PDB file of C-alpha atoms in Angstrom:
ATOM      1  CA  UNK A   1       0.167  -0.440  -0.122  1.00 69.00           C
ATOM      2  CA  UNK A   2       2.715   2.668   0.547  1.00 78.00           C
ATOM      3  CA  UNK A   3       4.019   2.091  -2.973  1.00 80.00           C
ATOM      4  CA  UNK A   4       0.437   3.312  -4.240  1.00 77.00           C
ATOM      5  CA  UNK A   5       0.763   5.961  -1.888  1.00 74.00           C
ATOM      6  CA  UNK A   6       4.501   7.442  -3.601  1.00 78.00           C
ATOM      7  CA  UNK A   7       3.616   6.235  -7.064  1.00 77.00           C
ATOM      8  CA  UNK A   8       0.239   8.235  -7.217  1.00 74.00           C
ATOM      9  CA  UNK A   9       2.426  11.314  -6.033  1.00 76.00           C
ATOM     10  CA  UNK A  10       3.698  11.371  -9.773  1.00 76.00           C
ATOM     11  CA  UNK A  11       2.352  12.353 -12.538  1.00 75.00           C
ATOM     12  CA  UNK A  12       3.397   9.219 -14.402  1.00 76.00           C
ATOM     13  CA  UNK A  13       1.838   7.583 -16.976  1.00 80.00           C
ATOM     14  CA  UNK A  14       1.593   3.545 -15.069  1.00 83.00           C
ATOM     15  CA  UNK A  15      -0.670   0.899 -17.190  1.00 87.00           C
ATOM     16  CA  UNK A  16      -1.519  -2.149 -14.710  1.00 90.00           C
ATOM     17  CA  UNK A  17      -0.417  -2.616 -10.859  1.00 90.00           C
ATOM     18  CA  UNK A  18       0.515  -6.131 -10.495  1.00 93.00           C
ATOM     19  CA  UNK A  19      -0.710  -7.488  -6.837  1.00 94.00           C
ATOM     20  CA  UNK A  20       1.226 -10.540  -5.993  1.00 95.00           C
ATOM     21  CA  UNK A  21       0.365 -13.131  -3.913  1.00 96.00           C
ATOM     22  CA  UNK A  22      -3.618 -12.326  -3.580  1.00 97.00           C
ATOM     23  CA  UNK A  23      -5.992 -14.594  -1.317  1.00 97.00           C
ATOM     24  CA  UNK A  24      -8.934 -12.220  -0.977  1.00 97.00           C
ATOM     25  CA  UNK A  25     -10.963 -10.709  -2.524  1.00 96.00           C
ATOM     26  CA  UNK A  26     -11.287  -8.345   0.364  1.00 96.00           C
ATOM     27  CA  UNK A  27      -7.407  -7.399  -0.618  1.00 94.00           C
ATOM     28  CA  UNK A  28      -8.273  -6.658  -4.161  1.00 93.00           C
ATOM     29  CA  UNK A  29     -10.956  -4.114  -3.044  1.00 93.00           C
ATOM     30  CA  UNK A  30      -8.529  -2.000  -0.951  1.00 90.00           C
ATOM     31  CA  UNK A  31      -6.498  -1.342  -3.164  1.00 89.00           C
ATOM     32  CA  UNK A  32      -9.460  -0.349  -5.638  1.00 88.00           C
ATOM     33  CA  UNK A  33     -10.906   1.552  -2.212  1.00 87.00           C
ATOM     34  CA  UNK A  34      -7.078   3.687  -2.335  1.00 84.00           C
ATOM     35  CA  UNK A  35      -6.450   4.402  -6.137  1.00 83.00           C
ATOM     36  CA  UNK A  36     -10.150   6.146  -5.873  1.00 84.00           C
ATOM     37  CA  UNK A  37      -8.430   8.965  -4.121  1.00 81.00           C
ATOM     38  CA  UNK A  38      -6.077   9.310  -6.412  1.00 79.00           C
ATOM     39  CA  UNK A  39      -4.723  10.754  -9.406  1.00 71.00           C
ATOM     40  CA  UNK A  40      -4.151   6.684 -10.945  1.00 76.00           C
ATOM     41  CA  UNK A  41      -8.015   5.136 -10.052  1.00 73.00           C
ATOM     42  CA  UNK A  42      -8.110   4.521 -13.435  1.00 82.00           C
ATOM     43  CA  UNK A  43      -5.697   2.304 -13.024  1.00 85.00           C
ATOM     44  CA  UNK A  44      -5.887  -1.912 -14.555  1.00 91.00           C
ATOM     45  CA  UNK A  45      -5.237  -4.510 -11.494  1.00 92.00           C
ATOM     46  CA  UNK A  46      -3.876  -8.247 -12.133  1.00 95.00           C
ATOM     47  CA  UNK A  47      -4.247 -10.150  -9.501  1.00 95.00           C
ATOM     48  CA  UNK A  48      -1.044 -12.776  -9.526  1.00 96.00           C
ATOM     49  CA  UNK A  49      -3.102 -16.068  -7.698  1.00 97.00           C
ATOM     50  CA  UNK A  50       0.188 -17.586  -5.937  1.00 97.00           C
ATOM     51  CA  UNK A  51      -0.984 -19.692  -2.813  1.00 97.00           C
ATOM     52  CA  UNK A  52      -3.965 -22.600  -3.119  1.00 97.00           C
ATOM     53  CA  UNK A  53      -5.385 -19.865   0.302  1.00 98.00           C
ATOM     54  CA  UNK A  54      -5.800 -17.986  -3.504  1.00 97.00           C
ATOM     55  CA  UNK A  55      -7.491 -20.254  -5.052  1.00 97.00           C
ATOM     56  CA  UNK A  56      -9.057 -21.047  -3.361  1.00 98.00           C
ATOM     57  CA  UNK A  57     -10.819 -17.794  -3.546  1.00 97.00           C
ATOM     58  CA  UNK A  58     -10.407 -17.232  -7.159  1.00 96.00           C
ATOM     59  CA  UNK A  59     -14.056 -16.609  -7.733  1.00 96.00           C
ATOM     60  CA  UNK A  60     -14.634 -13.581  -5.028  1.00 96.00           C
ATOM     61  CA  UNK A  61     -11.407 -11.896  -6.399  1.00 96.00           C
ATOM     62  CA  UNK A  62     -11.297 -12.544 -10.077  1.00 94.00           C
ATOM     63  CA  UNK A  63     -15.498 -10.997  -9.515  1.00 93.00           C
ATOM     64  CA  UNK A  64     -13.817  -8.006  -6.472  1.00 92.00           C
ATOM     65  CA  UNK A  65     -13.100  -4.755  -8.645  1.00 79.00           C
ATOM     66  CA  UNK A  66     -13.858  -3.961 -12.370  1.00 77.00           C
ATOM     67  CA  UNK A  67     -10.756  -2.558 -12.380  1.00 80.00           C
ATOM     68  CA  UNK A  68      -9.587  -6.441 -12.422  1.00 85.00           C
ATOM     69  CA  UNK A  69      -8.446  -7.704 -15.845  1.00 82.00           C
TER      70      UNK A  69
END
Protein backbone atom coordinates (compact mmCIF):
# COMPACT_ATOMS: atom_id res chain seq x y z
CA UNK A 1 0.00 0.00 0.00
CA UNK A 2 2.90 2.35 0.70
CA UNK A 3 4.06 1.82 -2.89
CA UNK A 4 0.63 2.79 -4.26
CA UNK A 5 0.59 5.95 -2.19
CA UNK A 6 4.11 6.82 -3.30
CA UNK A 7 3.45 6.42 -7.02
CA UNK A 8 0.20 8.36 -6.80
CA UNK A 9 2.24 11.45 -5.89
CA UNK A 10 3.95 11.47 -9.29
CA UNK A 11 2.51 12.30 -12.67
CA UNK A 12 3.58 9.13 -14.46
CA UNK A 13 1.75 6.83 -16.85
CA UNK A 14 1.16 3.43 -15.25
CA UNK A 15 -0.26 0.78 -17.55
CA UNK A 16 -1.09 -1.78 -14.85
CA UNK A 17 -0.59 -2.51 -11.17
CA UNK A 18 0.39 -6.10 -10.37
CA UNK A 19 -0.69 -7.43 -6.98
CA UNK A 20 1.33 -10.50 -5.95
CA UNK A 21 0.10 -13.31 -3.69
CA UNK A 22 -3.53 -12.20 -3.60
CA UNK A 23 -5.49 -14.51 -1.32
CA UNK A 24 -8.85 -12.77 -0.89
CA UNK A 25 -11.32 -10.42 -2.51
CA UNK A 26 -10.81 -8.03 0.40
CA UNK A 27 -7.30 -7.30 -0.84
CA UNK A 28 -8.65 -6.22 -4.23
CA UNK A 29 -11.37 -4.13 -2.59
CA UNK A 30 -8.86 -2.35 -0.33
CA UNK A 31 -6.55 -1.54 -3.24
CA UNK A 32 -9.48 -0.39 -5.40
CA UNK A 33 -10.71 1.92 -2.65
CA UNK A 34 -7.23 3.33 -2.17
CA UNK A 35 -6.86 3.95 -5.90
CA UNK A 36 -10.17 5.84 -5.98
CA UNK A 37 -8.52 8.44 -3.74
CA UNK A 38 -5.54 8.93 -6.05
CA UNK A 39 -4.76 10.15 -9.54
CA UNK A 40 -4.17 6.55 -10.68
CA UNK A 41 -7.74 5.41 -10.03
CA UNK A 42 -8.36 4.13 -13.57
CA UNK A 43 -5.27 1.91 -13.65
CA UNK A 44 -6.04 -1.78 -14.34
CA UNK A 45 -5.12 -4.31 -11.66
CA UNK A 46 -3.61 -7.75 -12.20
CA UNK A 47 -4.01 -10.17 -9.29
CA UNK A 48 -1.41 -12.93 -9.12
CA UNK A 49 -2.76 -16.05 -7.43
CA UNK A 50 0.16 -17.93 -5.85
CA UNK A 51 -1.26 -19.81 -2.88
CA UNK A 52 -3.88 -22.48 -2.26
CA UNK A 53 -5.94 -19.97 -0.27
CA UNK A 54 -5.94 -17.63 -3.25
CA UNK A 55 -6.96 -20.47 -5.54
CA UNK A 56 -9.81 -21.42 -3.17
CA UNK A 57 -11.06 -17.81 -3.35
CA UNK A 58 -10.42 -17.31 -7.06
CA UNK A 59 -14.03 -16.59 -8.05
CA UNK A 60 -14.45 -13.96 -5.32
CA UNK A 61 -11.10 -12.41 -6.26
CA UNK A 62 -11.97 -12.35 -9.97
CA UNK A 63 -15.27 -10.57 -9.34
CA UNK A 64 -14.04 -8.19 -6.63
CA UNK A 65 -13.33 -5.14 -8.75
CA UNK A 66 -14.08 -3.81 -12.19
CA UNK A 67 -10.47 -2.66 -12.72
CA UNK A 68 -9.23 -6.23 -12.37
CA UNK A 69 -7.84 -7.64 -15.63
